[in-house]
Amino acid sequence: MSVSQAVSPFLSWFQSPETGRRAEAASALALAYLYGDLDAQELRGAEIALTAALDDPSPVVRRALAEAFAGAEQAPRHIIVALANDQPEVAAIVLSRSPALRDADLVDCVAVADPYAQAAAAIRAELSEPVCDALAAVGGREACVAMSINPGARIAPAAMARLIERFGADAELREALLARRDLPHGLRHELAVAAARALSEFVVRAGWLSAERAERLARESRDKSATIVAAQANGATLDLARHLRRAGHLTPGLLLRALLSGDRAFFASALADLADVATARVQGLMRDPQSAGFAALCERAGLPSALSPALRAAVAASRGFVGAPDGRLSLTIVSAVVDACEAAGGEAMGKAMGLLRRFEAEAALEAARDETLRAAQAEAEEEARARTRRRNRSDAAGAGRCGDARRRRASRLRGFRRR
C-alpha cells in the first residue's frame, strides 16, 4: 500500500463541516497513532493527516489534538512544536506538560508567547536553568510568580536577581521567592530592600510622610532586614557582607546594629571585607577593642571616627552574648553602650549618639512588647488551668450524685424483695 493510499482514509475523517466531528476525528486519530496497532505505512499516513489538521481553521480541532498529544513522549515533535506556537489556549496545553518539547523549544516559545502561554510553561514539573533564565528575562508577571512558586524550577541566582530587578515591587513575587530554600542570603536582603522601597514610595504618594522621613524609615528597615538575614546566614556571613558592600548597603550604622544585636560573627565578616583582611585577624583584634590595632582596623575599613567609641563599647558589651535568630537589638547591650558613651562624653559624638538613642528606644519597645506578650500568655495559661480545675470539680460532683442515685435505687430494690 502506498503512502497516499494510507493517508486517504484518515484525511476523510476531517472532511466533516461540523467542528465537533473534526475535533473528535483529531482526538481519535491521535490516540490511534499513539496506542493503535498500526503498521509503518499506516503510521506515516496518520502522521501526515494529523499534520494537515494543524491547518484546521477552528482552534477547537487543534485543541483536541493538543490534549491528545500533550502527555505523550512519542508524539510527533513537529506537531508538538507547532501546537506550542499556536494561539494561547492551544499552546498552553502542550507548553505545560509535553515531554516532547526540548529546552531550546521552550526558550523559543517563551520569547514570543503571550503571558498566558508563558505561565503555562512556568508550571511544568521540571524547568531547567536556561528556560528559567528566559522566563526571568522576558516572562510576564504571572509567569514569573508561577515559576518562583514551582519547586521543580531550577532558578539560578542571576535569574532570581533579574526577577527582583523587574518585579521587586510586587508583593506576590517577593513572597514566592522568599519561600524558596535556594534563595541566597544576599537576595533575601534585596527583597526586603525592594519591599521597603515600595512601602516608602506608597506613603510618600499618599502624603502620609515626607520624602525625607520615608527615606530614613526605609533605610532603617533595610538595616533591620540585613541583621535578620545575617542572624540566619549560618556561616555565609562573609558572602552576605560582600553582597551588601557591592550594593552600597554595608554602612557603619548597619555594623553598629549588628553588634548591638549580638551578632559578632557578621560584624567580624563585614569588617574583614571592608578592611580587606582575614576574618580571623579581625576576630583576634576584637578581643581587645580598646587596642590601637582595633582602632587602626576600623580606620582602614573606612568607619567614621565619631562612631569608634560606640563600636568599641559594643564589641566589649556583646562578648559572650548569643544573638537572637530574628536579629533584634539587645536592650542589655544597647544600654551598656549608651552608658559607656555617655561616661566618655557622649555629647561630642553628635549624630552617633542620636543613632544610639534611637536604637535604645527601639530595643526598649521590643522588650516591652515581649513582656506584654509573655504576660498575656501567662494569663491565658492560668485561665486554661482554672477552667480545667472547674471542669474536674464539676465532673467529680456529677459522679458523686450518680453514685448516690445508684445507692438509693439499690436500697429500694432490696426493700421490694423483702416484701
XYZ file of C-alpha atoms in Angstrom:
419
model
C 0.000 0.000 0.000
C 1.351 3.413 -0.981
C 1.571 6.369 1.426
C -1.174 8.182 -0.484
C -3.428 5.164 -0.080
C -2.658 5.102 3.661
C -3.364 8.823 4.037
C -6.694 8.933 2.185
C -8.850 7.171 4.826
C -7.506 9.394 7.581
C -7.942 12.611 5.620
C -11.563 11.721 5.032
C -12.094 11.955 8.796
C -11.519 15.706 8.597
C -13.942 16.431 5.757
C -16.959 16.969 8.011
C -18.317 20.535 8.032
C -19.054 20.154 11.758
C -16.279 21.370 14.042
C -17.185 18.873 16.768
C -16.873 15.946 14.360
C -13.471 17.134 13.150
C -12.289 17.573 16.743
C -13.415 14.025 17.568
C -11.590 12.778 14.493
C -8.394 14.590 15.508
C -8.516 13.125 19.001
C -9.306 9.614 17.791
C -6.584 9.654 15.145
C -4.011 10.980 17.630
C -4.863 8.207 20.083
C -4.709 5.636 17.298
C -1.283 6.971 16.325
C -0.050 6.654 19.906
C -1.666 3.420 21.010
C -3.226 1.738 17.957
C -1.901 -1.351 16.198
C -0.819 0.479 13.021
C 1.857 -0.697 10.640
C 4.594 1.619 9.380
C 2.632 2.806 6.318
C -0.462 3.480 8.392
C 1.566 5.380 10.974
C 3.047 7.507 8.225
C -0.389 8.173 6.771
C -1.807 9.082 10.182
C 1.082 11.464 10.830
C 0.515 13.256 7.529
C -3.202 13.565 8.248
C -2.525 14.877 11.758
C -0.069 17.393 10.354
C -2.735 18.563 7.930
C -5.108 19.008 10.883
C -2.813 21.784 12.145
C -4.260 23.941 9.364
C -7.833 23.434 10.527
C -9.420 26.893 10.906
C -11.052 26.000 14.213
C -8.962 26.154 17.420
C -11.312 23.514 18.840
C -9.801 20.928 16.491
C -6.231 21.953 17.276
C -7.040 21.956 20.974
C -8.310 18.377 20.723
C -5.045 17.455 19.030
C -3.049 19.175 21.779
C -4.964 17.411 24.547
C -4.432 14.013 22.957
C -0.691 14.520 22.407
C 0.234 16.659 25.450
C 1.389 13.894 27.781
C 2.903 11.581 25.162
C 6.651 11.413 24.723
C 6.282 9.638 21.377
C 4.087 12.361 19.867
C 5.440 13.755 16.567
C 7.794 16.554 17.601
C 6.995 18.846 14.697
C 3.298 18.702 15.601
C 4.023 19.448 19.265
C 6.265 22.394 18.349
C 3.594 23.764 16.011
C 0.943 23.447 18.726
C 3.266 25.156 21.235
C 3.347 28.157 18.904
C -0.418 28.148 18.298
C -2.815 30.591 19.923
C -2.615 30.730 23.738
C -5.407 28.334 24.725
C -3.934 25.660 22.438
C -0.264 26.356 23.143
C -0.735 26.322 26.922
C -1.796 22.666 26.866
C 1.473 21.370 25.426
C 3.705 24.029 26.981
C 2.592 22.994 30.453
C 3.411 19.296 30.183
C 4.596 17.909 26.860
C 7.765 15.819 27.342
C 8.464 16.110 23.607
C 9.465 19.770 23.967
C 13.164 20.394 24.453
C 14.735 23.269 26.340
C 15.504 25.083 23.090
C 11.847 24.777 22.041
C 10.660 26.154 25.364
C 13.100 29.067 25.281
C 11.935 29.999 21.779
C 8.269 29.726 22.736
C 8.686 31.772 25.921
C 10.340 34.552 23.946
C 7.282 35.100 21.728
C 4.389 33.700 23.776
C 1.728 35.791 25.438
C 1.529 35.922 29.288
C -0.992 33.065 29.481
C 1.183 30.677 27.490
C 4.298 31.800 29.383
C 2.565 30.998 32.668
C 1.680 27.550 31.321
C 5.345 26.879 30.567
C 6.281 28.106 34.047
C 4.257 25.381 35.796
C 5.975 22.430 34.091
C 7.018 19.719 36.542
C 10.666 20.464 35.756
C 12.182 23.681 34.430
C 15.849 23.808 33.500
C 18.083 26.802 34.179
C 18.018 28.021 30.540
C 14.220 28.052 30.493
C 14.119 29.791 33.883
C 16.624 32.340 32.596
C 14.367 33.061 29.623
C 11.277 33.446 31.799
C 13.127 35.717 34.226
C 14.281 37.898 31.331
C 11.078 38.241 29.274
C 8.285 36.458 31.153
C 5.228 38.324 32.321
C 4.448 38.847 35.979
C 2.107 35.835 36.250
C 4.668 33.545 34.619
C 7.459 34.753 36.894
C 5.341 34.252 40.011
C 4.340 30.763 38.832
C 7.975 29.875 38.153
C 9.044 31.169 41.580
C 6.409 29.020 43.290
C 7.325 25.947 41.209
C 9.574 23.615 43.282
C 10.772 21.958 40.072
C 12.159 25.221 38.668
C 15.954 25.425 38.818
C 16.316 29.196 39.072
C 19.915 30.398 39.117
C 20.854 33.259 41.480
C 21.370 35.561 38.485
C 17.828 34.818 37.296
C 16.463 35.484 40.795
C 18.286 38.815 40.821
C 16.686 39.623 37.455
C 13.245 38.787 38.860
C 13.822 41.143 41.786
C 15.043 43.836 39.411
C 11.916 43.531 37.264
C 9.229 42.757 39.851
C 10.699 43.736 43.219
C 7.716 45.999 43.886
C 5.302 43.068 43.504
C 4.412 41.583 46.898
C 3.274 38.232 45.478
C 6.563 37.646 43.689
C 8.567 38.674 46.763
C 6.611 36.204 48.872
C 7.127 33.416 46.318
C 10.891 33.972 46.186
C 11.229 34.236 49.965
C 9.613 30.799 50.292
C 12.354 29.209 48.162
C 15.049 27.366 50.112
C 17.619 28.028 47.400
C 17.307 31.821 47.641
C 20.763 33.234 48.529
C 21.025 35.322 51.692
C 22.065 38.401 49.741
C 18.940 38.230 47.600
C 16.768 37.773 50.680
C 18.084 41.131 51.775
C 17.413 42.595 48.311
C 13.784 41.502 48.583
C 13.499 43.287 51.918
C 15.031 46.388 50.349
C 12.517 46.190 47.495
C 9.642 45.882 49.977
C 10.895 48.867 51.972
C 11.278 50.910 48.789
C 7.750 50.051 47.630
C 6.308 50.982 51.025
C 8.301 54.218 51.131
C 7.060 55.263 47.698
C 3.475 54.438 48.680
C 3.439 56.506 51.893
C 5.042 59.462 50.105
C 2.451 59.319 47.294
C -0.324 59.088 49.873
C 1.056 62.153 51.634
C 1.407 60.324 54.947
C 5.140 61.038 55.331
C 7.642 63.433 53.856
C 10.154 62.039 51.388
C 12.997 62.563 53.890
C 11.186 60.787 56.727
C 10.152 57.915 54.450
C 13.720 57.546 53.197
C 15.077 57.296 56.734
C 12.470 54.700 57.683
C 13.271 52.713 54.533
C 16.967 52.823 55.401
C 16.302 51.617 58.943
C 14.042 48.855 57.628
C 16.782 47.814 55.205
C 19.305 47.579 58.042
C 16.876 45.599 60.197
C 16.331 43.099 57.414
C 20.088 42.783 56.918
C 20.604 41.852 60.568
C 17.779 39.306 60.369
C 19.305 37.708 57.272
C 22.776 37.794 58.852
C 21.488 36.076 62.003
C 20.257 33.197 59.830
C 23.232 33.083 57.448
C 24.785 30.021 59.141
C 28.419 30.531 58.155
C 27.719 32.536 54.998
C 28.214 35.915 56.673
C 31.255 36.847 54.577
C 29.354 36.273 51.327
C 26.480 38.349 52.676
C 28.856 41.137 53.696
C 30.361 41.198 50.207
C 26.922 41.365 48.633
C 25.896 44.230 50.897
C 29.106 46.134 50.173
C 28.610 45.826 46.406
C 25.027 47.044 46.816
C 26.202 50.006 48.896
C 24.323 48.790 51.972
C 27.242 47.844 54.237
C 27.027 51.055 56.254
C 28.550 51.990 59.635
C 25.041 52.101 61.080
C 24.432 48.517 59.970
C 27.686 47.344 61.557
C 26.749 49.007 64.839
C 23.245 47.492 64.700
C 24.754 44.032 64.163
C 26.923 44.398 67.260
C 24.015 45.712 69.304
C 22.090 42.605 68.226
C 24.916 40.415 69.497
C 25.941 39.246 66.016
C 29.715 39.387 66.384
C 30.229 36.917 63.513
C 28.614 39.194 60.941
C 30.409 42.248 62.324
C 33.747 40.435 62.001
C 32.956 39.340 58.431
C 31.826 42.833 57.439
C 34.897 44.488 58.944
C 37.149 41.918 57.267
C 35.565 42.641 53.899
C 35.743 46.421 54.290
C 39.350 46.392 55.512
C 40.417 43.572 53.160
C 41.923 41.450 55.922
C 41.309 37.891 57.104
C 38.286 37.305 59.314
C 40.473 35.507 61.845
C 42.615 38.646 62.131
C 39.544 40.756 62.870
C 38.321 38.274 65.472
C 41.710 38.423 67.167
C 41.659 42.220 67.356
C 38.096 42.156 68.692
C 39.401 40.520 71.866
C 40.756 43.933 72.891
C 38.567 46.644 71.331
C 40.472 49.368 73.222
C 43.747 48.488 71.494
C 45.461 50.605 68.863
C 45.226 47.642 66.496
C 41.428 47.616 66.611
C 41.324 51.394 66.111
C 43.612 51.068 63.080
C 41.401 48.300 61.698
C 38.287 50.493 61.943
C 40.135 53.339 60.249
C 41.278 51.045 57.439
C 37.684 49.876 56.980
C 36.630 53.498 56.484
C 34.445 53.720 59.579
C 33.903 57.268 60.912
C 35.995 58.145 63.955
C 32.918 59.570 65.716
C 31.498 56.048 65.814
C 34.629 54.421 67.255
C 33.658 54.815 70.957
C 30.291 53.164 70.298
C 31.864 50.329 68.298
C 34.494 49.668 70.968
C 31.847 49.649 73.702
C 29.565 47.392 71.624
C 32.359 44.879 70.965
C 33.056 44.724 74.697
C 29.385 44.538 75.734
C 28.496 41.814 73.211
C 31.268 39.439 74.332
C 29.728 36.083 75.264
C 26.285 37.169 74.079
C 24.279 34.870 71.786
C 22.267 36.912 69.301
C 18.582 36.252 68.711
C 17.690 34.367 65.499
C 15.484 37.278 64.426
C 18.394 39.743 64.663
C 16.628 42.026 67.120
C 18.505 44.563 69.221
C 19.531 43.543 72.732
C 18.409 46.097 75.312
C 21.175 44.862 77.621
C 23.904 45.570 75.063
C 22.388 48.847 73.872
C 22.040 50.184 77.422
C 25.632 49.223 78.239
C 26.906 51.002 75.115
C 24.838 54.136 75.801
C 26.128 54.276 79.385
C 29.734 53.806 78.236
C 29.447 56.523 75.588
C 27.796 58.968 77.980
C 30.546 58.380 80.514
C 33.122 59.096 77.800
C 31.433 62.371 76.812
C 28.526 61.376 74.627
C 27.656 64.891 73.503
C 30.881 65.024 71.495
C 29.698 62.040 69.425
C 26.944 64.086 67.776
C 24.879 62.045 65.314
C 26.346 58.777 66.576
C 24.782 59.417 69.977
C 21.472 60.239 68.322
C 21.641 56.912 66.488
C 22.313 55.105 69.754
C 19.316 56.814 71.331
C 17.072 55.577 68.510
C 18.464 52.076 68.929
C 17.798 52.282 72.676
C 14.175 53.324 72.087
C 13.691 50.529 69.547
C 15.180 47.911 71.884
C 13.075 49.142 74.811
C 9.911 48.990 72.693
C 10.675 45.436 71.557
C 11.414 44.388 75.146
C 8.111 45.910 76.300
C 6.234 44.070 73.566
C 7.879 40.807 74.592
C 6.949 41.381 78.226
C 3.357 42.197 77.291
C 3.146 39.054 75.167
C 4.577 36.899 77.952
C 2.102 38.366 80.440
C -0.808 37.709 78.071
C 0.355 34.133 77.504
C 0.742 33.542 81.242
C -2.760 34.917 81.847
C -4.204 32.696 79.117
C -2.441 29.629 80.540
C -3.708 30.380 84.053
C -7.249 30.823 82.728
C -6.972 27.470 80.916
C -5.802 25.784 84.135
C -8.682 27.388 86.061
C -11.198 26.082 83.513
C -9.689 22.618 83.833
C -9.989 22.727 87.635
C -13.625 23.864 87.423
C -14.414 21.106 84.928
C -12.761 18.476 87.118
C -14.731 19.631 90.173
C -17.947 19.555 88.157
C -17.199 16.042 86.895
C -16.424 14.867 90.413
C -19.657 16.352 91.743
C -21.615 14.726 88.942
C -20.016 11.371 89.652
C -20.940 11.727 93.336
C -24.582 12.452 92.512
C -24.718 9.427 90.207
C -23.310 7.243 92.978
C -25.938 8.468 95.445
C -28.707 7.751 92.952
C -27.424 4.215 92.360
C -27.304 3.553 96.086
C -30.896 4.785 96.530
C -32.138 2.548 93.703
C -30.315 -0.429 95.196
C -31.865 0.271 98.606
C -35.383 0.443 97.153
C -34.801 -2.830 95.278
C -33.720 -4.626 98.455
C -36.829 -3.368 100.278
C -39.096 -4.601 97.469
C -37.512 -8.064 97.568
C -38.051 -8.366 101.321
C -41.753 -7.596 100.863
